[in-house]
Amino acid sequence: MTAPDVDVVVVGGGPAGACAAMVAARAGLDVVLLERGPFPGSKNMYGGVVYPRILDTLIPEWWLEAPVQRWVTRRSTMLLTETQAVTIDFRTEAWGAPPYNGATAYRPDWDHWLAGHAQAAGAQLITDTTVIGLIRDEHGAVVGVRTDRPDGDLRARVVIACDGVNSFLAKEAGLYEHTDAKHYTLGVKETLALPKETIDERFAVRDRHGVDIEIIGATGSVNGGGFLYTNLDTIAVGVVLKLPKLAAQAQRPEAIIAKMKQHPAIAPLVQGGELKEYSAHLIPEAGLTMMPKMVMDGMLVAGDAAALCLAAGIWLEGVNFAMASGMYAGEAAAEAVRGGDVTANGLQGYQRRLSDTFVLKDHRKLHRAPELVLSDRVQHLYPGMVANVVERMFRVDNPEPKPGLRRIVTQERQRAGVRRRDLLRDGWTGFRSFG
Amino acid sequence: MSIVVCLKWVSHPGEPHDSRFSGMSHADQSALEFALQQAESTGATVTAITVGPPGAEKVLRDALACGAHHAVRIEGPTTTSGTDVATAIADHITDARWVWCGDYSLDRGAGSVPAFIAAHLNAQQALGIIHASIEGDAVHATRRLDGGRRELLEVTAPAVVSVEGATARLRRATLAAVRAAASATIPVVSATTPMHRAEFMVRPYRPRARVLPAPEGATALERLRVLTDAAAASAARGDTVRLEPADAAARIVRALREWGYLAH
């Protein structure tokens, strides 16, 4: 058998790959990090906020050096109908000071920065190199990767696949039992340039403080959600769309964003923004339902490649799951290499770490949430019902006396065509998921 | 026989201060490819050379990965005048038989360094080449002239050849070579003469506005043709004269002024 060239090959220089390479290299392993773009993050995009708490263990006081655009100190959840908006708005100064909570950041900056830490730890970063397949031994164990370079085989004791959503490596290895378009959403985003002062005024923030708005009811007949968040001198506005619905409705995603931008509650926020970038990316949104096997002989799968993306309505997280799973994969790989057993059994430390931490615990707890949030009732009936209830609560119909809230809710529920038992069932599901 | 390829570490014009977008220009990549091809056909060795700060070693490592035998970095600031760069390079490659360069850099774009190197080495020069083929000890090159004309050259050593970006596609380095080049030791030498930091603005190339007479023509199409047909336009004002070099230079400058390419 050919001797391995290195201890660990990490495929993909995103947050998962960078953390995996960083941890494995710090453990003294010979690590190569392969990235297909010209630099880590060059082709990456996401639609939200990064929550880097997990970095506390990897990069102490990471906030002093991380390429952050704004610290999110305002979080809003917005329900929209054609003409109405109900917003729950929360702000805290605590999230604008160490140790911080969430931040907006450009992925080409963020991923580049993280990969720099992997390099500083001793991992060798090789860019412009695409992995096109796995090298396996006669027993089917992964023993390396094949790249698109001449003589491009690289043999390793452990391969960590962090090659993102649609992971070709996890699929080639047969770790995904089945894939279904209904497990994915398409995220599309416009980045609009506005002067910092304008953003500060429109969103009522100062300095490096920023806003993250999650929106339900803005995607028309296609189930999904909208988002709007502030960078330093740009804002990102976009939608996340359920794939089968998008295909069935034959609607263009950019048309859905354009419509959302015209909503009376959104238009004043984005007005005058100069389009700097339009980007799109698939998101693995189905959580536990779609997750592949993450451990096999000689290989681990982390990040989006392992569908570790939490899309649970009020929690929309991915980069933190990627960083954490990458970190645990790096630890498990180091453990396995040191122990001389890189079979699935030797690499089980990865699965154990995922199960014992938020990575899988959050997914288990919230496993019903993605389906609930993207269900037809939540998407198409509840926003209008809630908005009408609120409108009637605050409408002054003198000389009529104020109606009771219970009567309004009943009337609006009936008007929206929501059956009581469905409402109760969804409420119960929500309570069990989020409670 | 030794072959030298001069490489410049340049930023992307749109991202001048971001090293993530920096590297070799396409023109330099073509020059490297020709140097490697020539080395293969003649058995010579290729030395990649650059003038710049430590970050510039990125282009040398890329060259080593692609097959260059040696690499040298001459310590110098990022922005240096073309004459200083050419002097520094020429002083270090006095025994070079062939020097390959990109025709001009992405950030400054004057294309003067290859000419200055040729002058220092007292070598032949074939600059702004759009097609080159290596045939034995010579290089057959096609040079772009104004008005769609071409000049065919047979160049022999010692010579400096600068090529445009589309003349060759740089080979892809093997994975093992990329890994080895990443940890290769790059010799660093000092320039033999002091180098001056050139102060200038890096900005996209914007040609000077010039006044064009209203085109003649009865129809819109005819007027468009008069305006856009480069060959006809330059043929109409072409002028062949035989002059001593100094007079010829003065004549060219005068013509450029008259045509509006130079400020009065």
PDB file of C-alpha atoms in Angstrom, chain A residues 34 66 73 109 123-124 158 170 175 200 226 244 327 342 367 386 399 422 426 431:
ATOM      1  CA  LEU A  34      -7.250  22.307  -0.272  1.00  0.00           C
ATOM      2  CA  ALA A  66     -11.905  39.082  13.403  1.00  0.00           C
ATOM      3  CA  THR A  73     -27.226  44.614  18.638  1.00  0.00           C
ATOM      4  CA  ASP A 109     -12.864  38.229   4.697  1.00  0.00           C
ATOM      5  CA  ALA A 123      -1.378  23.636   7.892  1.00  0.00           C
ATOM      6  CA  GLN A 124      -0.389  24.012   4.263  1.00  0.00           C
ATOM      7  CA  VAL A 158      -7.665  10.985   7.272  1.00  0.00           C
ATOM      8  CA  ALA A 170     -19.846  12.579   0.937  1.00  0.00           C
ATOM      9  CA  LEU A 175     -22.766   8.676   3.047  1.00  0.00           C
ATOM     10  CA  ASP A 200     -26.795  54.316  10.889  1.00  0.00           C
ATOM     11  CA  GLY A 226     -36.446  37.027   3.820  1.00  0.00           C
ATOM     12  CA  PRO A 244     -39.635  22.515  -5.111  1.00  0.00           C
ATOM     13  CA  MET A 327     -13.055  21.785  15.125  1.00  0.00           C
ATOM     14  CA  VAL A 342      -8.233   5.732  11.351  1.00  0.00           C
ATOM     15  CA  HIS A 367     -35.810  18.957  14.436  1.00  0.00           C
ATOM     16  CA  VAL A 386     -51.496  38.082  13.065  1.00  0.00           C
ATOM     17  CA  PRO A 399     -67.879  55.427  18.790  1.00  0.00           C
ATOM     18  CA  ASP A 422     -54.365  23.244  13.115  1.00  0.00           C
ATOM     19  CA  ASP A 426     -48.778  24.168  15.149  1.00  0.00           C
ATOM     20  CA  PHE A 431     -43.787  24.947  21.839  1.00  0.00           C
TER      21      PHE A 431
END
